[in-house]
Short mmCIF file of C-alpha atoms in Angstrom, two decimals:
data_model
loop_
_atom_site.label_atom_id
_atom_site.label_comp_id
_atom_site.label_asym_id
_atom_site.label_seq_id
_atom_site.Cartn_x
_atom_site.Cartn_y
_atom_site.Cartn_z
CA GLY A 153 -126.71 -129.30 68.28
CA ASP A 154 -128.84 -128.98 65.17
CA GLU A 155 -125.85 -128.70 62.86
CA ILE A 156 -123.38 -131.17 61.46
CA VAL A 157 -119.96 -129.78 60.55
CA MET A 158 -117.43 -131.76 58.55
CA SER A 159 -114.11 -130.46 57.34
CA ASN A 160 -110.85 -131.33 55.67
CA ASP A 161 -107.66 -129.29 55.42
CA ILE A 162 -109.26 -126.85 52.96
CA LEU A 163 -113.01 -126.80 53.45
CA SER A 164 -115.55 -126.75 56.27
CA VAL A 165 -119.11 -127.72 55.40
CA THR A 166 -122.15 -127.21 57.65
CA PHE A 167 -125.36 -129.21 57.38
CA ASP A 168 -128.79 -128.76 58.87
CA GLN A 169 -129.13 -131.95 60.88
CA SER A 170 -132.92 -132.21 60.45
CA THR A 171 -133.10 -131.64 56.68
CA GLY A 172 -129.73 -133.15 55.79
CA VAL A 173 -128.93 -130.30 53.39
CA ILE A 174 -125.83 -128.10 53.26
CA THR A 175 -126.24 -124.65 54.78
CA SER A 176 -122.76 -123.21 54.33
CA ILE A 177 -119.41 -123.99 52.72
CA THR A 178 -116.24 -122.29 53.95
CA ASN A 179 -112.96 -122.25 52.07
CA LEU A 180 -110.55 -122.09 55.01
CA ARG A 181 -107.59 -121.18 52.80
CA ASP A 182 -109.32 -118.29 51.07
CA GLY A 183 -111.19 -117.26 54.21
CA ILE A 184 -114.44 -117.31 52.25
CA THR A 185 -117.80 -118.55 53.50
CA VAL A 186 -120.79 -118.90 51.23
CA ASN A 187 -124.09 -119.51 52.99
CA VAL A 188 -126.22 -121.71 50.79
CA GLU A 189 -129.72 -123.08 50.65
CA GLN A 190 -129.42 -126.46 49.01
CA GLN A 191 -132.53 -128.04 47.57
CA TYR A 192 -133.76 -130.72 45.21
CA GLY A 193 -136.92 -130.14 43.22
CA PHE A 194 -138.56 -130.74 39.84
CA TYR A 195 -140.34 -128.95 37.06
CA LYS A 196 -143.51 -130.63 35.84
CA SER A 197 -143.28 -131.52 32.16
CA ALA A 198 -145.70 -129.80 29.82
CA PHE A 199 -147.71 -132.20 27.68
CA LYS A 200 -150.93 -132.50 25.74
CA ASP A 201 -152.49 -135.88 25.66
CA ALA A 202 -152.76 -136.00 21.88
CA PRO A 203 -152.26 -139.55 20.70
CA MET A 204 -148.96 -140.18 19.00
CA ASN A 205 -150.18 -140.85 15.48
CA PHE A 206 -152.32 -137.71 15.54
CA VAL A 207 -149.28 -135.68 16.35
CA GLU A 208 -146.97 -137.26 13.87
CA ASP A 209 -149.07 -137.04 10.77
CA ASN A 210 -150.45 -133.63 11.43
CA ASP A 211 -147.56 -131.40 10.62
CA ASN A 212 -148.77 -128.17 12.03
CA PHE A 213 -148.64 -129.81 15.45
CA LYS A 214 -144.92 -129.62 15.26
CA GLY A 215 -145.25 -126.06 16.49
CA ASP A 216 -142.62 -123.37 16.12
CA GLY A 217 -141.75 -122.61 19.69
CA LYS A 218 -144.02 -119.62 19.98
CA CYS A 219 -146.37 -120.23 22.87
CA LEU A 220 -149.46 -118.64 24.27
CA PRO A 221 -150.19 -118.96 27.97
CA GLY A 222 -152.89 -121.53 28.70
CA TYR A 223 -154.79 -123.54 26.16
CA THR A 224 -158.41 -124.49 25.50
CA ASP A 225 -159.24 -126.94 22.74
CA ALA A 226 -162.18 -126.79 20.36
CA GLU A 227 -164.40 -128.68 22.81
CA GLY A 228 -163.66 -126.05 25.40
CA ASP A 229 -161.54 -128.42 27.51
CA GLU A 230 -158.99 -126.52 29.57
CA TYR A 231 -155.38 -127.56 29.59
CA PRO A 232 -154.03 -125.02 32.07
CA TRP A 233 -150.79 -126.87 32.51
CA LEU A 234 -149.94 -126.55 28.89
CA VAL A 235 -148.02 -123.79 27.31
CA GLY A 236 -149.29 -123.46 23.78
CA SER A 237 -152.33 -123.85 21.62
CA ALA A 238 -153.71 -126.33 19.13
CA GLU A 239 -151.53 -124.77 16.49
CA ASN A 240 -148.44 -124.14 18.57
CA TRP A 241 -148.14 -126.78 21.25
CA GLN A 242 -145.01 -128.63 22.27
CA ASN A 243 -144.50 -131.50 24.75
CA SER A 244 -141.47 -131.66 26.98
CA GLY A 245 -139.45 -134.62 25.75
CA ALA A 246 -136.10 -135.87 24.52
CA TYR A 247 -135.19 -132.79 22.52
CA ILE A 248 -137.37 -130.20 24.24
CA PHE A 249 -137.36 -129.11 27.88
CA ARG A 250 -140.65 -127.38 28.55
CA PRO A 251 -142.02 -126.98 32.09
CA THR A 252 -145.74 -126.44 32.68
CA ILE A 253 -147.08 -122.94 32.54
CA ASP A 254 -146.43 -122.21 36.19
CA GLN A 255 -142.68 -122.58 35.36
CA LYS A 256 -142.38 -123.44 39.02
CA LEU A 257 -139.68 -125.55 40.65
CA HIS A 258 -141.60 -127.85 42.97
CA ASN A 259 -139.60 -128.59 46.11
CA LEU A 260 -139.46 -132.12 47.37
CA PRO A 261 -141.83 -132.49 50.33
CA PRO A 262 -141.44 -132.99 53.24
CA LYS A 263 -138.59 -130.72 54.37
CA ARG A 264 -137.25 -133.09 57.04
CA ALA A 265 -134.84 -135.66 55.66
CA GLN A 266 -135.88 -139.27 56.08
CA SER A 267 -132.50 -140.08 57.55
CA VAL A 268 -129.11 -138.47 58.02
CA VAL A 269 -126.06 -140.65 58.71
CA VAL A 270 -122.56 -139.33 59.30
CA TYR A 271 -119.42 -141.37 58.56
CA ASN A 272 -116.22 -139.90 59.90
CA SER A 273 -113.06 -141.79 58.97
CA GLY A 274 -109.46 -140.61 59.10
CA LEU A 275 -109.47 -140.27 55.34
CA VAL A 276 -112.94 -139.75 53.89
CA LYS A 277 -115.86 -137.99 55.61
CA GLU A 278 -119.42 -138.49 54.43
CA VAL A 279 -122.89 -137.24 55.31
CA HIS A 280 -125.67 -139.40 53.84
CA SER A 281 -129.11 -137.81 53.43
CA VAL A 282 -132.35 -139.32 52.11
CA PHE A 283 -134.87 -136.75 50.85
CA GLY A 284 -138.50 -136.51 49.88
CA GLN A 285 -141.52 -138.75 50.08
CA GLY A 286 -140.52 -142.21 49.07
CA GLY A 287 -136.87 -141.31 49.37
CA TRP A 288 -136.26 -141.27 45.62
CA ILE A 289 -133.52 -138.71 46.00
CA LYS A 290 -130.50 -139.53 48.14
CA GLN A 291 -127.25 -137.69 48.59
CA ILE A 292 -123.79 -138.48 49.90
CA ALA A 293 -121.80 -135.31 50.61
CA ARG A 294 -118.15 -136.24 50.77
CA LEU A 295 -114.92 -134.47 51.70
CA LEU A 296 -111.60 -135.90 50.50
CA PRO A 297 -108.17 -135.00 51.90
CA GLY A 298 -106.41 -132.23 49.97
CA LYS A 299 -109.42 -131.55 47.71
CA ASP A 300 -110.96 -128.08 47.58
CA PHE A 301 -114.41 -129.24 46.52
CA VAL A 302 -117.37 -130.85 48.26
CA GLU A 303 -118.24 -133.97 46.30
CA ILE A 304 -122.00 -134.42 46.06
CA GLU A 305 -122.99 -137.92 44.97
CA TYR A 306 -126.69 -137.79 44.08
CA ILE A 307 -128.75 -140.91 43.54
CA VAL A 308 -132.09 -140.20 41.83
CA GLY A 309 -134.94 -142.53 40.97
CA PRO A 310 -137.04 -144.22 40.06
CA VAL A 311 -138.72 -140.87 39.48
CA PRO A 312 -142.46 -141.04 40.35
CA ILE A 313 -144.61 -140.34 37.25
CA ASP A 314 -147.99 -139.68 38.81
CA ASP A 315 -148.03 -136.13 37.45
CA GLY A 316 -147.15 -136.62 33.83
CA GLY A 317 -143.38 -136.29 34.02
CA LYS A 318 -140.64 -134.56 36.00
CA GLU A 319 -137.43 -132.69 35.19
CA VAL A 320 -135.41 -133.16 38.38
CA VAL A 321 -133.09 -130.34 39.45
CA SER A 322 -130.42 -129.77 42.07
CA LYS A 323 -130.51 -126.10 43.07
CA TRP A 324 -128.29 -123.91 45.22
CA THR A 325 -129.33 -120.48 46.48
CA THR A 326 -126.70 -118.05 47.80
CA SER A 327 -126.51 -114.35 48.50
CA ILE A 328 -124.02 -113.73 45.70
CA ALA A 329 -124.94 -110.57 43.79
CA SER A 330 -124.50 -112.15 40.37
CA ASP A 331 -126.45 -109.40 38.63
CA GLY A 332 -128.16 -111.66 36.10
CA GLN A 333 -124.88 -113.17 34.91
CA PHE A 334 -123.45 -116.66 35.12
CA PHE A 335 -120.69 -118.54 33.34
CA THR A 336 -120.97 -121.93 31.70
CA ASP A 337 -118.43 -124.09 29.96
CA SER A 338 -119.57 -127.06 27.94
CA ASN A 339 -116.41 -128.22 26.26
CA GLY A 340 -113.98 -128.11 29.13
CA ARG A 341 -112.05 -125.32 27.40
CA GLU A 342 -113.89 -122.02 27.40
CA PHE A 343 -116.31 -120.27 29.67
CA GLN A 344 -119.16 -118.33 28.11
CA LYS A 345 -120.68 -115.43 29.96
CA ARG A 346 -124.44 -115.87 30.05
CA LYS A 347 -126.84 -113.08 30.74
CA ARG A 348 -130.28 -114.04 31.94
CA GLY A 349 -132.87 -113.13 29.34
CA ASP A 350 -130.14 -113.02 26.69
CA HIS A 351 -132.33 -114.32 23.95
CA ASN A 352 -134.49 -111.19 23.96
CA VAL A 353 -137.43 -113.54 23.85
CA PHE A 354 -137.06 -115.60 26.97
CA GLY A 355 -136.14 -114.83 30.55
CA PRO A 356 -138.00 -113.66 33.66
CA ASP A 357 -136.79 -110.14 32.97
CA GLN A 358 -138.69 -110.06 29.72
CA PRO A 359 -142.27 -109.08 30.55
CA ASN A 360 -143.76 -111.12 27.73
CA SER A 361 -141.57 -114.14 28.31
CA ASP A 362 -143.32 -117.49 28.13
CA GLU A 363 -140.30 -119.68 28.64
CA PRO A 364 -138.35 -118.07 31.47
CA VAL A 365 -136.91 -121.38 32.62
CA SER A 366 -135.97 -123.42 29.56
CA GLY A 367 -134.99 -120.28 27.68
CA ASN A 368 -132.17 -119.71 30.14
CA TYR A 369 -130.81 -123.23 30.31
CA TYR A 370 -127.41 -123.83 28.74
CA PRO A 371 -125.21 -126.93 28.24
CA VAL A 372 -122.91 -127.33 31.19
CA ASN A 373 -119.73 -129.18 32.07
CA SER A 374 -119.06 -126.52 34.68
CA ILE A 375 -121.00 -123.47 35.83
CA PHE A 376 -120.32 -120.70 38.31
CA ILE A 377 -121.59 -117.36 39.58
CA GLU A 378 -119.56 -114.71 41.30
CA ASP A 379 -119.47 -111.16 42.56
CA THR A 380 -116.56 -109.07 43.88
CA VAL A 381 -116.36 -111.07 47.10
CA HIS A 382 -117.43 -114.69 46.47
CA SER A 383 -117.48 -117.24 43.71
CA PHE A 384 -119.53 -120.40 43.80
CA GLY A 385 -119.66 -123.10 41.16
CA CYS A 386 -119.97 -126.71 40.17
CA VAL A 387 -118.06 -129.14 37.95
CA VAL A 388 -120.29 -132.00 36.78
CA ASP A 389 -119.22 -135.51 35.79
CA ARG A 390 -121.41 -135.64 32.62
CA SER A 391 -122.89 -132.96 30.38
CA GLN A 392 -126.04 -131.49 31.91
CA GLY A 393 -128.35 -128.49 31.44
CA GLY A 394 -127.88 -125.67 33.91
CA ALA A 395 -128.96 -122.10 34.62
CA SER A 396 -129.01 -119.25 37.09
CA LEU A 397 -132.61 -118.10 36.97
CA THR A 398 -132.40 -115.56 39.76
CA ASP A 399 -129.43 -113.71 41.22
CA GLY A 400 -127.33 -115.88 43.49
CA THR A 401 -128.81 -119.18 42.36
CA LEU A 402 -127.38 -122.10 40.39
CA GLU A 403 -129.37 -125.09 39.20
CA LEU A 404 -128.49 -128.23 37.26
CA MET A 405 -130.86 -130.76 35.74
CA ILE A 406 -129.84 -134.17 37.07
CA GLN A 407 -132.58 -136.45 35.72
CA ARG A 408 -135.65 -136.30 33.48
CA ARG A 409 -138.56 -138.66 33.15
CA THR A 410 -141.17 -137.60 30.62
CA LEU A 411 -144.20 -139.59 29.50
CA TYR A 412 -144.73 -138.08 26.08
CA ASP A 413 -142.83 -137.86 22.86
CA ASP A 414 -141.97 -134.30 21.89
CA ALA A 415 -142.59 -135.11 18.21
CA ARG A 416 -139.10 -134.01 17.23
CA GLY A 417 -137.97 -137.34 15.84
CA VAL A 418 -137.25 -139.82 18.65
CA GLY A 419 -140.81 -141.04 18.66
CA GLU A 420 -140.59 -142.11 22.32
CA PRO A 421 -140.96 -140.45 25.72
CA LEU A 422 -137.86 -140.22 27.95
CA ASN A 423 -139.02 -143.06 30.09
CA GLU A 424 -136.68 -145.97 29.33
CA THR A 425 -139.70 -147.46 27.59
CA ASP A 426 -138.56 -150.14 25.30
CA ILE A 427 -142.03 -150.95 24.10
CA GLY A 428 -142.32 -147.52 22.49
CA ILE A 429 -145.95 -146.70 23.24
CA THR A 430 -147.25 -143.54 24.79
CA PRO A 431 -149.96 -143.75 27.45
CA ASN A 432 -153.21 -141.92 26.90
CA PRO A 433 -153.75 -140.44 29.48
CA PRO A 434 -150.64 -141.23 31.54
CA TYR A 435 -152.18 -141.37 34.99
CA ASP A 436 -154.11 -144.58 34.84
CA ASN A 437 -151.73 -146.85 33.01
CA ALA A 438 -148.37 -145.42 33.90
CA GLU A 439 -147.45 -148.71 35.47
CA ARG A 440 -147.31 -150.28 32.04
CA LEU A 441 -144.28 -148.20 31.18
CA GLY A 442 -140.63 -148.79 31.98
CA GLU A 443 -139.93 -148.92 35.70
CA GLY A 444 -137.61 -145.94 35.49
CA VAL A 445 -133.92 -146.12 36.24
CA ILE A 446 -131.90 -145.05 39.25
CA VAL A 447 -129.10 -142.73 38.20
CA LYS A 448 -126.04 -141.78 40.21
CA GLY A 449 -123.84 -138.80 39.47
CA HIS A 450 -121.31 -136.45 41.01
CA HIS A 451 -121.24 -132.69 41.38
CA ARG A 452 -118.13 -131.03 42.75
CA MET A 453 -119.05 -127.75 44.48
CA ILE A 454 -116.38 -125.09 44.82
CA VAL A 455 -116.24 -121.88 46.83
CA GLY A 456 -113.67 -119.12 46.34
CA LYS A 457 -112.96 -115.43 46.26
CA GLY A 458 -114.68 -113.04 43.89
CA GLY A 459 -113.27 -113.26 40.39
CA SER A 460 -111.66 -116.65 40.97
CA GLY A 461 -114.55 -118.74 39.64
CA ALA A 462 -112.97 -119.61 36.30
CA SER A 463 -109.59 -120.53 37.69
CA LYS A 464 -111.15 -122.58 40.50
CA MET A 465 -113.27 -124.53 38.02
CA ARG A 466 -110.47 -124.91 35.52
CA GLY A 467 -108.16 -126.09 38.28
CA ILE A 468 -110.07 -129.30 38.95
CA MET A 469 -111.53 -130.01 35.52
CA ASP A 470 -108.68 -132.14 34.29
CA SER A 471 -108.65 -134.43 37.30
CA VAL A 472 -112.46 -134.64 37.39
CA PHE A 473 -112.88 -135.34 33.67
CA SER A 474 -109.98 -137.78 33.59
CA GLN A 475 -110.35 -140.04 36.60
CA PRO A 476 -107.46 -142.37 37.44
CA HIS A 477 -107.78 -145.79 35.82
CA VAL A 478 -107.85 -148.53 38.43
CA PHE A 479 -106.63 -152.02 37.57
CA VAL A 480 -106.99 -154.78 40.14
CA ALA A 481 -105.45 -158.21 40.59
CA SER A 482 -105.10 -160.69 43.41
CA ALA A 483 -102.41 -163.16 44.40
CA PRO A 484 -101.80 -165.42 47.39
CA SER A 485 -100.61 -163.33 50.37
CA GLY A 486 -96.91 -162.68 50.34
CA THR A 487 -96.30 -163.83 46.76
CA ALA A 488 -95.10 -160.71 45.02
CA ALA B 758 -105.91 -154.41 13.44
CA SER B 759 -105.21 -152.56 16.69
CA PRO B 760 -106.86 -154.06 19.77
CA LEU B 761 -107.97 -150.53 20.59
CA TYR B 762 -109.76 -149.99 17.29
CA GLU B 763 -113.10 -151.41 18.38
CA LEU B 764 -113.27 -148.96 21.27
CA ASP B 765 -112.11 -146.16 19.03
CA ASP B 766 -114.82 -147.01 16.55
CA ALA B 767 -117.54 -147.25 19.19
CA MET B 768 -116.60 -143.86 20.60
CA GLY B 769 -116.77 -142.44 17.10
CA VAL B 770 -120.31 -143.73 16.70
CA VAL B 771 -121.40 -142.35 20.07
CA GLN B 772 -120.31 -138.84 19.10
CA HIS B 773 -123.76 -138.56 17.48
CA HIS B 774 -125.66 -135.84 19.36
CA ASP B 775 -128.15 -138.47 20.47
CA GLY B 776 -125.36 -140.42 22.09
CA VAL B 777 -123.87 -137.39 23.80
CA SER B 778 -127.18 -135.98 25.05
CA GLY B 779 -129.03 -139.21 25.71
CA THR B 780 -131.88 -138.34 23.39
CA SER B 781 -131.83 -141.51 21.29
CA LYS B 782 -134.49 -144.19 21.21
CA GLN B 783 -134.10 -146.58 24.09
CA HIS B 784 -132.89 -149.49 22.01
CA VAL B 785 -130.35 -147.23 20.31
CA ALA B 786 -129.05 -146.24 23.74
CA TYR B 787 -128.61 -149.92 24.51
CA ASP B 788 -126.75 -150.36 21.24
CA TYR B 789 -124.34 -147.53 22.07
CA ALA B 790 -123.67 -149.15 25.44
CA LYS B 791 -123.13 -152.55 23.85
CA ARG B 792 -120.63 -151.17 21.34
CA ILE B 793 -118.64 -149.36 24.02
CA ALA B 794 -118.65 -152.39 26.30
CA GLY B 795 -117.32 -154.55 23.47
CA GLY B 796 -114.59 -152.04 22.76
CA MET B 797 -113.67 -151.75 26.44
CA ASN B 798 -113.35 -155.52 26.84
CA LYS B 799 -110.91 -155.67 23.92
CA ALA B 800 -108.94 -152.68 25.20
CA ASN B 801 -108.96 -154.07 28.74
CA SER B 802 -107.03 -157.22 27.90
CA PHE B 803 -104.57 -155.30 25.73
CA VAL B 804 -103.86 -152.61 28.32
CA THR B 805 -103.61 -154.97 31.28
CA ASP B 806 -101.12 -157.05 29.31
CA ALA B 807 -99.06 -153.95 28.56
CA LEU B 808 -99.19 -152.81 32.20
CA ARG B 809 -98.16 -156.19 33.46
CA LYS B 810 -95.16 -156.25 31.15
CA LEU B 811 -94.17 -152.62 31.76
CA LEU B 812 -94.65 -152.35 35.48
CA LEU B 813 -94.16 -155.71 36.88
CA ASN B 814 -91.42 -157.00 34.58
CA SER B 815 -93.41 -160.09 34.98
CA ASN B 816 -93.34 -163.17 32.99
CA GLU B 817 -96.46 -165.29 32.76
CA GLY B 818 -98.13 -166.50 35.89
CA VAL B 819 -97.94 -163.33 37.94
CA LEU B 820 -101.14 -161.39 38.60
CA ASP B 821 -102.92 -163.27 35.80
CA ASN B 822 -106.28 -161.86 36.78
CA LEU B 823 -105.20 -158.24 36.45
CA THR B 824 -108.22 -156.42 35.10
CA TYR B 825 -109.74 -152.98 34.67
CA CYS B 826 -112.78 -152.75 36.94
CA LEU B 827 -115.37 -151.44 34.47
CA LEU B 828 -118.08 -151.18 37.10
CA ASN B 829 -115.95 -149.60 39.79
CA ASN B 830 -118.26 -146.60 39.74
CA GLU B 831 -121.10 -148.97 40.57
CA THR B 832 -119.02 -150.38 43.45
CA ILE B 833 -118.59 -153.72 41.69
CA CYS B 834 -115.19 -155.27 41.15
CA THR B 835 -115.26 -159.05 41.32
CA VAL B 836 -111.48 -159.45 41.74
CA SER B 837 -111.22 -157.22 44.81
CA GLN B 838 -114.53 -158.38 46.25
CA GLU B 839 -113.57 -162.04 46.06
CA ALA B 840 -110.05 -161.48 47.37
CA SER B 841 -111.35 -159.46 50.33
CA ARG B 842 -113.93 -161.97 51.60
CA GLU B 843 -113.47 -163.56 55.01
CA GLY B 844 -111.21 -166.56 54.80
CA SER B 845 -109.50 -165.49 51.59
CA LYS B 846 -105.74 -165.77 51.79
CA GLU B 847 -105.05 -163.34 48.99
CA ASP B 848 -103.61 -159.86 48.71
CA ILE B 849 -105.14 -157.36 46.33
CA TYR B 850 -102.85 -155.49 43.97
CA VAL B 851 -104.08 -152.19 42.57
CA ILE B 852 -102.41 -150.36 39.69
CA VAL B 853 -103.57 -146.75 39.47
CA TYR B 854 -102.84 -145.21 36.10
CA ASN B 855 -102.72 -141.41 35.67
CA ALA B 856 -103.60 -140.34 32.12
CA LEU B 857 -102.88 -136.67 32.85
CA ALA B 858 -99.60 -135.04 31.98
CA LYS B 859 -99.12 -133.91 35.55
CA GLU B 860 -98.58 -135.59 38.87
CA ARG B 861 -101.74 -136.07 40.88
CA HIS B 862 -102.96 -137.04 44.32
CA GLU B 863 -106.26 -138.86 44.57
CA VAL B 864 -108.32 -140.95 46.95
CA VAL B 865 -109.01 -144.21 45.18
CA SER B 866 -112.05 -146.24 46.14
CA LEU B 867 -112.04 -150.02 45.88
CA PRO B 868 -115.14 -152.21 46.32
CA ILE B 869 -114.50 -154.94 48.90
CA ASP B 870 -116.73 -157.46 50.60
CA SER B 871 -115.38 -157.20 54.10
CA SER B 872 -115.50 -154.59 56.79
CA SER B 873 -112.47 -155.85 58.62
CA TYR B 874 -109.59 -153.54 58.15
CA ASP B 875 -107.06 -154.07 55.47
CA PHE B 876 -103.61 -152.61 55.24
CA VAL B 877 -102.60 -150.63 52.17
CA GLU B 878 -99.07 -150.07 51.01
CA LYS B 879 -97.59 -148.40 47.99
CA LEU B 880 -94.75 -149.89 46.03
CA GLY B 881 -91.90 -147.50 46.75
CA GLY B 882 -88.89 -146.67 44.63
CA GLU B 883 -87.17 -150.00 45.15
CA GLN B 884 -89.09 -153.07 44.12
CA SER B 885 -88.97 -154.54 47.54
CA ASP B 886 -90.09 -151.73 49.80
CA TRP B 887 -93.73 -151.16 50.43
CA VAL B 888 -94.71 -147.91 52.13
CA PRO B 889 -97.93 -147.76 54.18
CA VAL B 890 -100.56 -145.32 52.94
CA LYS B 891 -103.64 -143.88 54.67
CA SER B 892 -106.81 -145.85 54.18
CA SER B 893 -110.23 -146.36 55.62
CA VAL B 894 -113.20 -148.61 54.96
CA LEU B 895 -116.74 -147.24 54.84
CA PRO B 896 -119.95 -149.22 54.39
CA ASN B 897 -121.48 -149.04 50.92
CA ALA B 898 -125.02 -147.66 51.30
CA ASN B 899 -125.84 -148.96 47.81
CA TYR B 900 -128.63 -146.41 47.40
CA ALA B 901 -128.76 -147.24 43.69
CA GLN B 902 -129.77 -150.80 44.63
CA VAL B 903 -127.07 -152.24 42.37
CA ILE B 904 -127.21 -156.03 42.32
CA GLY B 905 -123.85 -157.53 43.31
CA ALA B 906 -122.51 -154.27 44.73
CA ALA B 907 -119.79 -154.61 47.35
CA SER B 908 -120.73 -154.40 51.03
CA ASP B 909 -117.93 -151.95 51.77
CA ILE B 910 -115.69 -149.45 50.03
CA MET B 911 -112.02 -149.14 50.85
CA HIS B 912 -110.65 -145.65 50.25
CA PHE B 913 -106.90 -145.19 50.15
CA GLU B 914 -104.70 -142.23 49.42
CA ALA B 915 -102.81 -142.44 46.14
CA LYS B 916 -100.26 -139.66 46.30
CA ASP B 917 -97.69 -138.60 43.69
CA ILE B 918 -99.02 -140.72 40.86
CA PRO B 919 -96.58 -139.82 38.09
CA PRO B 920 -97.71 -138.04 34.91
CA LEU B 921 -98.72 -140.52 32.18
CA GLY B 922 -97.68 -143.18 34.66
CA ALA B 923 -98.91 -145.53 37.29
CA SER B 924 -98.43 -146.45 40.95
CA VAL B 925 -98.83 -149.91 42.40
CA PHE B 926 -100.56 -150.61 45.72
CA ARG B 927 -101.02 -153.73 47.73
CA VAL B 928 -103.98 -154.35 50.02
CA SER B 929 -103.39 -157.09 52.54
CA ARG B 930 -105.41 -158.33 55.45
CA LEU B 931 -104.48 -156.87 58.77
CA GLU B 932 -103.52 -159.25 61.50
CA ASP B 933 -105.44 -158.24 64.66
CA GLU B 934 -102.47 -157.08 66.65
CA VAL B 935 -101.60 -154.49 64.02
CA LEU B 936 -105.07 -152.99 63.79
CA SER B 937 -104.77 -150.36 66.48
CA SER B 938 -101.67 -148.70 65.10
CA THR B 939 -102.35 -148.18 61.44
CA SER B 940 -105.74 -146.91 60.47
CA ILE B 941 -108.64 -145.28 62.26
CA PRO B 942 -111.96 -147.11 61.94
CA ALA B 943 -114.85 -145.11 60.50
CA VAL B 944 -117.30 -144.17 63.26
CA PRO B 945 -120.81 -144.30 61.83
CA ARG B 946 -123.20 -142.07 63.74
CA ASN B 947 -126.78 -142.35 62.65
CA LEU B 948 -128.55 -139.42 64.11
CA ARG B 949 -131.79 -141.18 63.86
CA ARG B 950 -131.12 -144.71 65.00
CA SER B 951 -130.80 -145.64 68.66
CA VAL B 952 -127.51 -145.27 70.50
CA GLN B 953 -127.51 -149.02 70.78
CA ASN B 954 -127.20 -149.26 67.03
CA ASP B 955 -124.40 -146.75 66.99
CA MET B 956 -122.40 -148.95 69.33
#
């Protein structure tokens, strides 16, 4: 049919065969099914094509985080993608995550996966999916015996830079009535309850918010949402930024490639550029920059009953954060 | 003077928020990586020596090339790749160390350069008995285009690894007549390629 179902002794995971994404995860032991919409997408990075030296030696360009929607410079040129003004602008860069004014997560076109391959062995089961134009995002969804998480191995890059920079996100949408709350833990010891719009300045719930996305991102080693019936969360393998920007959703930033310095001290864009120059404008000479890396990481997705999010996350943290150490040797057959 | 100091020191340096969050200049990032790699190499030889003495009661000359596969996560491990190639007459020994203070069960993945099926056993209680464990070999898609990555990945079940302890496994080449009884081959089904390919 049009679904792929793979399962182990604890979980059953359903995929849409044409798009290669996960559509539901069932915890057979808890009798809990969470229907999900899995997607990869990116925020476009805000930037103003001011040359580097201009920015650095003109202090008031440092900005103070207060932003006005839209921007027109003295010559009347429009910079609609910018959030800010001549006095208060700020590029997205190493220290600052700032999407363009539309604050929109751009899905990866086209919706159909380039390829979906299923590997079904007696021990490990895998579904390989290649997404998006150019296939620069790939995923291996893996089930391991006796493990209550779906292991998502994402491979991202090189990230195309034709639009001035991308902040790549893995996002999950569920029907969980999380009521504006989500929980993040960034030290492997203590979950913090986050409330969307907590900062009283940012957040989609704040009518005058200008930074509804970055203002609700928090450092994550694990993140979950829950209601009285379901819990759904993720344990990452390296510290990342994450948020729940609308009820029932979870998103984690898995890669960034920005073309501009954010003038906060690094003096370089996040573009693996080891020649340290910033293009002006980026579109026509982007090829002179670093080629961009391919990163690989792991998310472990967990489903459980309402109220069990913290214990589910905590239960696998130790083994995820402290992988077994593998030492290998060889010797002629039959020696030892 | 400890052989672990260099790694200790490197990890101290990388605690800088730039190291933790990846917001350093590019050449600084390379420097962090270089420091850690140097520390790991020193620690590697010290730890493998200790393991060899502790676990294998071995004197010199046994499992000399025991090493910690630093690039295992990039599906590169020269020792297991070389020992698994067609024509090699070697067994692969894997020591899985559990740094947690509790017993654990894991699936360990080992980069190999052969899709023919190997036979995995765990060193049981007595030195001489090897107990078969579940394993399977899947092709390595190498989506990250890693140069030198293994062609296949062997997954095997490492159960009951003791707390703060290690288990020893042996991977040996299956003789044909044993194949059908021990492990189930992975059945790749590419929903997009022709049935012919699937065969």
